[in-house]
Short mmCIF file of C-alpha atoms (C1' of nucleotides) in Angstrom, two decimals:
data_model
loop_
_atom_site.label_atom_id
_atom_site.label_comp_id
_atom_site.label_asym_id
_atom_site.label_seq_id
_atom_site.Cartn_x
_atom_site.Cartn_y
_atom_site.Cartn_z
CA MET A 213 -35.65 4.80 38.09
CA ALA A 214 -32.54 2.91 36.89
CA THR A 215 -29.90 4.63 34.77
CA ALA A 216 -28.67 2.42 31.92
CA THR A 217 -24.87 2.44 31.84
CA THR A 218 -22.96 1.62 28.69
CA PRO A 219 -19.89 -0.56 29.28
CA ARG A 220 -16.57 1.21 29.13
CA TYR A 221 -13.67 -0.23 27.18
CA SER A 222 -10.06 0.46 28.10
CA ILE A 223 -7.85 1.05 25.04
CA GLY A 224 -6.66 -2.57 25.20
CA ALA A 225 -10.15 -4.04 25.38
CA PHE A 226 -11.32 -1.69 22.65
CA ALA A 227 -8.42 -2.65 20.41
CA GLN A 228 -9.51 -6.28 20.82
CA ALA A 229 -13.10 -5.39 20.01
CA VAL A 230 -12.31 -3.64 16.76
CA GLY A 231 -9.36 -5.76 15.67
CA LEU A 232 -6.66 -3.13 15.94
CA THR A 233 -3.75 -2.58 18.33
CA ALA A 234 -3.63 0.07 21.06
CA PRO A 235 -0.84 1.99 19.27
CA THR A 236 -2.89 2.07 16.09
CA LEU A 237 -5.85 3.50 17.99
CA ARG A 238 -3.63 6.22 19.44
CA TYR A 239 -2.31 6.89 15.97
CA TYR A 240 -5.85 7.20 14.57
CA GLU A 241 -6.73 9.50 17.43
CA ASN A 242 -3.72 11.65 16.60
CA GLU A 243 -4.88 11.77 13.01
CA GLY A 244 -8.28 12.99 14.15
CA LEU A 245 -10.34 9.89 13.40
CA ILE A 246 -11.39 9.00 16.95
CA GLU A 247 -11.92 11.00 20.11
CA PRO A 248 -12.21 8.76 23.13
CA HIS A 249 -13.35 9.90 26.55
CA ARG A 250 -10.97 10.15 29.49
CA LEU A 251 -11.17 8.93 33.08
CA ALA A 252 -10.17 11.29 35.89
CA ASN A 253 -6.67 9.78 35.85
CA GLY A 254 -6.17 10.57 32.17
CA ARG A 255 -6.77 7.11 30.78
CA ARG A 256 -8.84 6.73 27.62
CA TYR A 257 -12.10 4.87 27.58
CA TYR A 258 -14.38 3.94 24.72
CA GLU A 259 -18.08 3.10 24.55
CA GLU A 260 -20.19 0.73 22.51
CA THR A 261 -21.02 3.35 19.88
CA ASP A 262 -17.29 3.84 19.32
CA VAL A 263 -17.02 0.19 18.30
CA ASN A 264 -19.53 0.74 15.50
CA TRP A 265 -17.89 3.98 14.50
CA VAL A 266 -14.42 2.47 14.18
CA LYS A 267 -15.77 -0.56 12.33
CA PHE A 268 -17.49 1.76 9.90
CA LEU A 269 -14.28 3.74 9.42
CA LEU A 270 -12.48 0.49 8.67
CA HIS A 271 -15.03 -0.33 6.00
CA LEU A 272 -14.44 3.03 4.36
CA LYS A 273 -10.71 2.51 4.69
CA GLY A 274 -11.12 -0.88 3.06
CA THR A 275 -12.66 0.72 -0.01
CA GLY A 276 -9.46 2.68 -0.53
CA MET A 277 -9.94 5.83 1.53
CA SER A 278 -6.70 7.21 2.94
CA ILE A 279 -6.30 8.38 6.52
CA SER A 280 -6.49 11.99 5.39
CA GLU A 281 -9.68 11.39 3.43
CA LEU A 282 -11.16 9.72 6.48
CA LYS A 283 -10.10 12.73 8.52
CA GLN A 284 -11.85 15.06 6.11
CA TYR A 285 -14.98 12.92 6.35
CA VAL A 286 -14.81 12.95 10.14
CA GLU A 287 -14.41 16.72 10.21
CA TRP A 288 -17.40 17.23 7.97
CA ARG A 289 -19.43 14.87 10.11
CA ALA A 290 -18.51 16.83 13.24
CA ALA A 291 -19.59 20.04 11.51
CA GLY A 292 -23.17 18.77 11.27
CA ASP A 293 -25.83 18.02 8.68
CA SER A 294 -24.95 20.98 6.50
CA THR A 295 -21.92 19.07 5.24
CA ILE A 296 -23.91 16.08 4.01
CA PRO A 297 -23.49 17.12 0.36
CA GLN A 298 -19.70 17.22 0.73
CA ARG A 299 -19.67 13.86 2.49
CA LEU A 300 -21.87 12.35 -0.17
CA GLU A 301 -19.65 13.74 -2.91
CA LEU A 302 -16.55 12.32 -1.22
CA LEU A 303 -18.12 8.89 -0.80
CA LYS A 304 -19.27 8.86 -4.42
CA LYS A 305 -15.78 9.74 -5.59
CA VAL A 306 -14.38 6.96 -3.40
CA LYS A 307 -16.90 4.57 -4.89
CA ALA A 308 -16.05 5.59 -8.46
CA ASP A 309 -12.32 5.10 -7.83
CA PHE A 310 -13.04 1.82 -6.16
CA LEU A 311 -15.02 0.52 -9.14
CA VAL A 312 -12.19 1.37 -11.52
CA GLN A 313 -9.72 -0.52 -9.35
CA PHE A 314 -12.18 -3.35 -8.93
CA ASN A 315 -12.43 -3.92 -12.66
CA GLU A 316 -8.69 -3.78 -13.09
CA VAL A 317 -8.15 -6.24 -10.32
CA GLN A 318 -10.67 -8.65 -11.80
CA HIS A 319 -8.71 -8.62 -15.01
CA HIS A 320 -5.50 -9.32 -13.09
CA LEU A 321 -7.23 -12.29 -11.48
CA GLN A 322 -8.30 -13.55 -14.88
CA ILE A 323 -4.71 -13.59 -16.08
CA LEU A 324 -3.57 -15.23 -12.86
CA ASN A 325 -6.20 -17.93 -13.29
CA ASP A 326 -5.22 -18.42 -16.90
CA LYS A 327 -1.58 -18.82 -15.93
CA ILE A 328 -2.44 -21.37 -13.24
CA ASN A 329 -4.51 -23.34 -15.73
CA TRP A 330 -1.76 -23.13 -18.30
CA TYR A 331 0.77 -24.55 -15.81
CA GLU A 332 -1.63 -27.31 -14.86
CA GLU A 333 -2.17 -28.29 -18.46
CA LYS A 334 1.53 -28.19 -19.05
CA GLU A 335 2.17 -30.39 -16.03
CA ALA A 336 -0.55 -32.85 -17.01
CA GLY A 337 0.28 -33.01 -20.72
CA VAL A 338 3.12 -34.74 -22.46
CA THR A 339 6.60 -33.36 -21.96
CA GLN A 340 6.90 -32.25 -25.58
CA ASP A 341 5.91 -28.99 -27.22
CA HIS A 342 3.22 -27.01 -25.44
CA GLU A 343 1.74 -23.81 -26.77
CA ASP A 344 3.12 -20.69 -25.14
CA PHE A 345 1.15 -18.55 -22.71
CA ALA A 346 0.42 -15.74 -25.16
CA THR A 347 -1.07 -18.19 -27.66
CA TYR A 348 -2.97 -19.90 -24.86
CA LEU A 349 -4.49 -16.60 -23.76
CA GLN A 350 -5.66 -15.91 -27.29
CA ARG A 351 -7.73 -19.09 -27.25
CA PHE A 352 -9.76 -17.56 -24.41
CA GLY A 353 -9.94 -14.05 -25.84
CA HIS A 354 -7.89 -12.80 -22.92
CA ARG A 355 -5.48 -10.13 -24.05
CA GLU A 356 -2.10 -9.43 -22.57
CA MET B 223 16.93 -15.43 -46.93
CA ALA B 224 15.76 -12.42 -44.95
CA THR B 225 16.48 -12.14 -41.20
CA ALA B 226 13.47 -10.84 -39.26
CA THR B 227 14.55 -8.13 -36.83
CA THR B 228 12.52 -7.32 -33.74
CA PRO B 229 12.27 -3.61 -32.98
CA ARG B 230 14.44 -2.35 -30.15
CA TYR B 231 13.04 -0.10 -27.48
CA SER B 232 15.15 2.40 -25.56
CA ILE B 233 14.30 2.56 -21.87
CA GLY B 234 12.15 5.64 -22.47
CA ALA B 235 10.19 4.09 -25.32
CA PHE B 236 9.80 0.87 -23.37
CA ALA B 237 8.55 2.75 -20.33
CA GLN B 238 5.89 4.31 -22.54
CA ALA B 239 4.97 0.93 -23.97
CA VAL B 240 4.38 -0.72 -20.61
CA GLY B 241 3.05 2.28 -18.72
CA LEU B 242 5.91 2.72 -16.27
CA THR B 243 8.68 5.30 -15.89
CA ALA B 244 12.33 4.74 -16.78
CA PRO B 245 13.41 4.96 -13.10
CA THR B 246 10.82 2.32 -12.20
CA LEU B 247 12.19 0.02 -14.89
CA ARG B 248 15.72 0.47 -13.52
CA TYR B 249 14.38 -0.24 -10.07
CA TYR B 250 12.68 -3.43 -11.24
CA GLU B 251 15.88 -4.44 -12.98
CA ASN B 252 17.77 -3.88 -9.75
CA GLU B 253 15.24 -6.06 -7.96
CA GLY B 254 15.84 -8.82 -10.48
CA LEU B 255 12.53 -8.68 -12.35
CA ILE B 256 13.82 -7.65 -15.76
CA GLU B 257 17.09 -8.14 -17.60
CA PRO B 258 17.32 -5.90 -20.64
CA HIS B 259 19.98 -6.20 -23.32
CA ARG B 260 22.71 -3.61 -23.74
CA LEU B 261 24.04 -1.78 -26.76
CA ALA B 262 27.80 -1.47 -27.24
CA ASN B 263 27.71 1.94 -25.51
CA GLY B 264 26.12 0.51 -22.39
CA ARG B 265 22.58 1.67 -23.00
CA ARG B 266 19.70 -0.66 -22.30
CA TYR B 267 17.37 -1.91 -24.97
CA TYR B 268 14.23 -4.00 -24.78
CA GLU B 269 12.43 -6.17 -27.29
CA GLU B 270 8.83 -6.97 -28.05
CA THR B 271 8.78 -10.06 -25.85
CA ASP B 272 9.88 -7.90 -22.94
CA VAL B 273 6.71 -5.86 -23.34
CA ASN B 274 4.60 -8.96 -22.81
CA TRP B 275 6.76 -10.11 -19.96
CA VAL B 276 6.49 -6.83 -18.06
CA LYS B 277 2.78 -6.62 -18.68
CA PHE B 278 2.38 -10.10 -17.31
CA LEU B 279 4.43 -9.18 -14.23
CA LEU B 280 2.17 -6.17 -13.74
CA HIS B 281 -0.86 -8.44 -13.79
CA LEU B 282 0.68 -10.63 -11.11
CA LYS B 283 1.62 -7.54 -9.14
CA GLY B 284 -1.96 -6.35 -9.46
CA THR B 285 -3.23 -9.50 -7.78
CA GLY B 286 -1.20 -8.61 -4.70
CA MET B 287 2.22 -10.13 -5.32
CA SER B 288 5.06 -8.16 -3.77
CA ILE B 289 8.28 -7.32 -5.58
CA SER B 290 10.09 -10.04 -3.67
CA GLU B 291 7.47 -12.65 -4.55
CA LEU B 292 7.77 -11.61 -8.16
CA LYS B 293 11.52 -11.95 -7.85
CA GLN B 294 11.14 -15.47 -6.49
CA TYR B 295 8.85 -16.33 -9.37
CA VAL B 296 11.32 -14.88 -11.88
CA GLU B 297 14.18 -16.86 -10.36
CA TRP B 298 12.23 -20.10 -10.53
CA ARG B 299 11.31 -19.37 -14.11
CA ALA B 300 14.96 -18.80 -15.02
CA ALA B 301 15.82 -22.12 -13.40
CA GLY B 302 13.70 -24.00 -15.92
CA ASP B 303 10.73 -26.35 -16.06
CA SER B 304 11.77 -28.31 -12.99
CA THR B 305 10.48 -25.41 -10.86
CA ILE B 306 6.99 -25.45 -12.31
CA PRO B 307 5.54 -27.07 -9.18
CA GLN B 308 6.96 -24.28 -7.01
CA ARG B 309 5.70 -21.61 -9.36
CA LEU B 310 2.27 -23.21 -9.44
CA GLU B 311 2.18 -23.40 -5.66
CA LEU B 312 3.15 -19.74 -5.35
CA LEU B 313 0.51 -18.63 -7.84
CA LYS B 314 -2.14 -20.69 -6.08
CA LYS B 315 -1.24 -19.14 -2.75
CA VAL B 316 -1.41 -15.69 -4.33
CA LYS B 317 -4.83 -16.57 -5.73
CA ALA B 318 -6.10 -17.83 -2.39
CA ASP B 319 -4.94 -14.65 -0.63
CA PHE B 320 -6.43 -12.60 -3.38
CA LEU B 321 -9.84 -14.25 -3.04
CA VAL B 322 -9.91 -13.58 0.69
CA GLN B 323 -9.16 -9.90 0.10
CA PHE B 324 -11.64 -9.82 -2.74
CA ASN B 325 -14.49 -10.95 -0.53
CA GLU B 326 -13.57 -8.52 2.19
CA VAL B 327 -13.41 -5.66 -0.23
CA GLN B 328 -16.81 -6.53 -1.65
CA HIS B 329 -18.26 -6.26 1.81
CA HIS B 330 -16.59 -2.90 2.28
CA LEU B 331 -18.19 -1.75 -0.97
CA GLN B 332 -21.58 -2.95 0.25
CA ILE B 333 -21.30 -0.78 3.34
CA LEU B 334 -20.09 2.17 1.29
CA ASN B 335 -23.07 1.77 -1.03
CA ASP B 336 -25.43 1.51 1.90
CA LYS B 337 -24.02 4.67 3.39
CA ILE B 338 -24.37 6.56 0.11
CA ASN B 339 -27.99 5.41 -0.18
CA TRP B 340 -28.64 6.34 3.41
CA TYR B 341 -27.34 9.87 2.81
CA GLU B 342 -29.42 10.18 -0.33
CA GLU B 343 -32.57 9.11 1.46
CA LYS B 344 -31.78 11.50 4.24
CA GLU B 345 -31.24 14.35 1.81
CA ALA B 346 -34.41 13.56 -0.11
CA GLY B 347 -36.63 12.92 2.91
CA VAL B 348 -38.17 15.38 5.32
CA THR B 349 -35.87 17.22 7.70
CA GLN B 350 -37.26 15.46 10.76
CA ASP B 351 -36.19 12.22 12.41
CA HIS B 352 -34.48 9.75 10.13
CA GLU B 353 -33.46 6.27 11.21
CA ASP B 354 -29.82 5.94 12.06
CA PHE B 355 -27.33 4.09 9.88
CA ALA B 356 -27.13 0.99 12.11
CA THR B 357 -30.88 0.53 11.98
CA TYR B 358 -30.86 1.20 8.25
CA LEU B 359 -28.25 -1.50 7.68
CA GLN B 360 -30.34 -3.99 9.59
CA ARG B 361 -33.19 -3.54 7.13
CA PHE B 362 -30.88 -4.94 4.47
CA GLY B 363 -29.37 -7.67 6.54
CA HIS B 364 -25.99 -5.92 6.29
CA ARG B 365 -24.12 -6.22 9.52
CA GLU B 366 -21.70 -3.70 10.91
"C1'" DT C 40 5.20 -3.45 49.84
"C1'" DG C 41 6.75 -4.59 45.86
"C1'" DT C 42 6.08 -6.45 41.43
"C1'" DT C 43 3.20 -6.99 37.58
"C1'" DG C 44 0.57 -5.43 33.62
"C1'" DA C 45 -1.84 -1.83 31.48
"C1'" DC C 46 -1.76 2.45 30.72
"C1'" DT C 47 0.47 7.61 29.51
"C1'" DT C 48 3.51 10.69 26.20
"C1'" DA C 49 6.62 12.26 22.33
"C1'" DA C 50 9.72 10.87 19.18
"C1'" DA C 51 12.15 7.83 16.37
"C1'" DG C 52 12.13 3.76 13.44
"C1'" DT C 53 10.26 0.49 9.76
"C1'" DG C 54 8.87 -1.51 5.21
"C1'" DG C 55 7.53 -1.31 0.69
"C1'" DA C 56 7.66 0.73 -3.58
"C1'" DC C 57 9.15 3.76 -5.73
"C1'" DT C 58 11.18 8.84 -6.91
"C1'" DT C 59 14.55 12.26 -6.96
"C1'" DT C 60 19.11 14.00 -7.07
"C1'" DA C 61 23.71 14.61 -8.61
"C1'" DA C 62 27.25 14.06 -11.61
"C1'" DG C 63 28.59 12.40 -15.80
"C1'" DT C 64 28.22 10.33 -20.98
"C1'" DT C 65 26.38 10.02 -25.64
"C1'" DG C 66 23.84 10.78 -30.13
"C1'" DT C 67 21.55 13.86 -33.01
"C1'" DA C 68 19.89 18.19 -34.97
"C1'" DA C 69 20.62 23.31 -35.87
"C1'" DT D 187 30.25 22.73 -32.65
"C1'" DT D 188 27.41 23.54 -29.54
"C1'" DA D 189 23.13 22.79 -27.39
"C1'" DC D 190 19.88 19.52 -25.98
"C1'" DA D 191 17.43 15.39 -24.84
"C1'" DA D 192 18.09 10.93 -23.45
"C1'" DC D 193 20.71 8.06 -21.46
"C1'" DT D 194 24.25 6.14 -17.40
"C1'" DT D 195 25.26 5.26 -12.10
"C1'" DA D 196 24.83 5.15 -6.91
"C1'" DA D 197 22.81 7.11 -3.23
"C1'" DA D 198 19.56 9.69 -0.84
"C1'" DG D 199 14.81 11.10 -0.28
"C1'" DT D 200 9.62 10.49 -0.06
"C1'" DC D 201 5.14 8.80 1.26
"C1'" DC D 202 2.02 6.18 3.84
"C1'" DA D 203 0.54 3.73 7.60
"C1'" DC D 204 1.81 2.16 11.08
"C1'" DT D 205 5.21 0.19 14.94
"C1'" DT D 206 8.62 0.53 18.30
"C1'" DT D 207 11.13 2.73 21.87
"C1'" DA D 208 11.96 5.18 26.04
"C1'" DA D 209 10.70 6.99 30.16
"C1'" DG D 210 7.27 7.42 33.29
"C1'" DT D 211 2.36 6.72 35.97
"C1'" DC D 212 -1.05 3.96 38.12
"C1'" DA D 213 -4.15 0.17 40.17
"C1'" DA D 214 -4.51 -4.28 41.85
"C1'" DC D 215 -3.00 -8.36 43.76
"C1'" DA D 216 0.34 -11.72 46.56
#
DNA sequence: TGTTGACTTAAAGTGGACTTTAAGTTGTAA
DNA sequence: TTACAACTTAAAGTCCACTTTAAGTCAACA
């Protein structure tokens, strides 16, 4: 009977695979987010499941979670299924914060778009008097 | 004939009006983003148009522009209409970068949502074997 | 055998955007 | 007239998330 062996990544190869640098991986490890295996000579190695794990962490990070929040999440995960309520609560809080930011940022984009359009109209139009940006915004119902 | 006077804001009142702190306003001034007027005794004052200006800067900042990019924009603006092409180019670049980030962040949210749903199903369902997150994601066509 | 290149560690450094401190001035209200 | 809040400055400090440095170990290849 054959034993299926999962490929082992050195820290460099793993960094490539997840889109980080080796120093960043060591930093994350220090912060308690990852716990790689070690070869007999002390070198780290990572397995396929670690790729998914880090990619998932990066998604959470991308929604605004800080390193310390990620650490808290990781600790709860290591503590087992009894911490699922805490994890769920944390993720819901992260989501709520995210949605607030998301709306704000969409409004910022709106104003940016309006300003670009205003410049383009100004460039295209005659050199003479052009309504100012505030007035322009009002025409679209965009405040401030 | 009456002379219309615009109200003058002290730095504290102005900070309130734009949602920043007085030290932050001094910092922005130092960085070249704002140039308030001064009373005879050396104290800063701001006018109504400055409120709009700062709010607009905060919108740009909210789309991802750094202080130094804002400074560049402000300098071009002070230089007059001949710099409109540069300003337009900068804003378009900011918008392009923003849209890239925006798409990424939406994907991060998708994964966060999926994870929340996965936990909720797990909590609701029977205690026994529950499909893992990777498999769960596949059912929705959400990768990684 | 010796020279790469990839790894190991702990500690110090960086960048951005503020925030805080310290020491002093000014205007108003009790 | 004295207390207090709000202002002034320059400089130092903070926080976060890395990044860089320094000094050393190790495996493989010419």
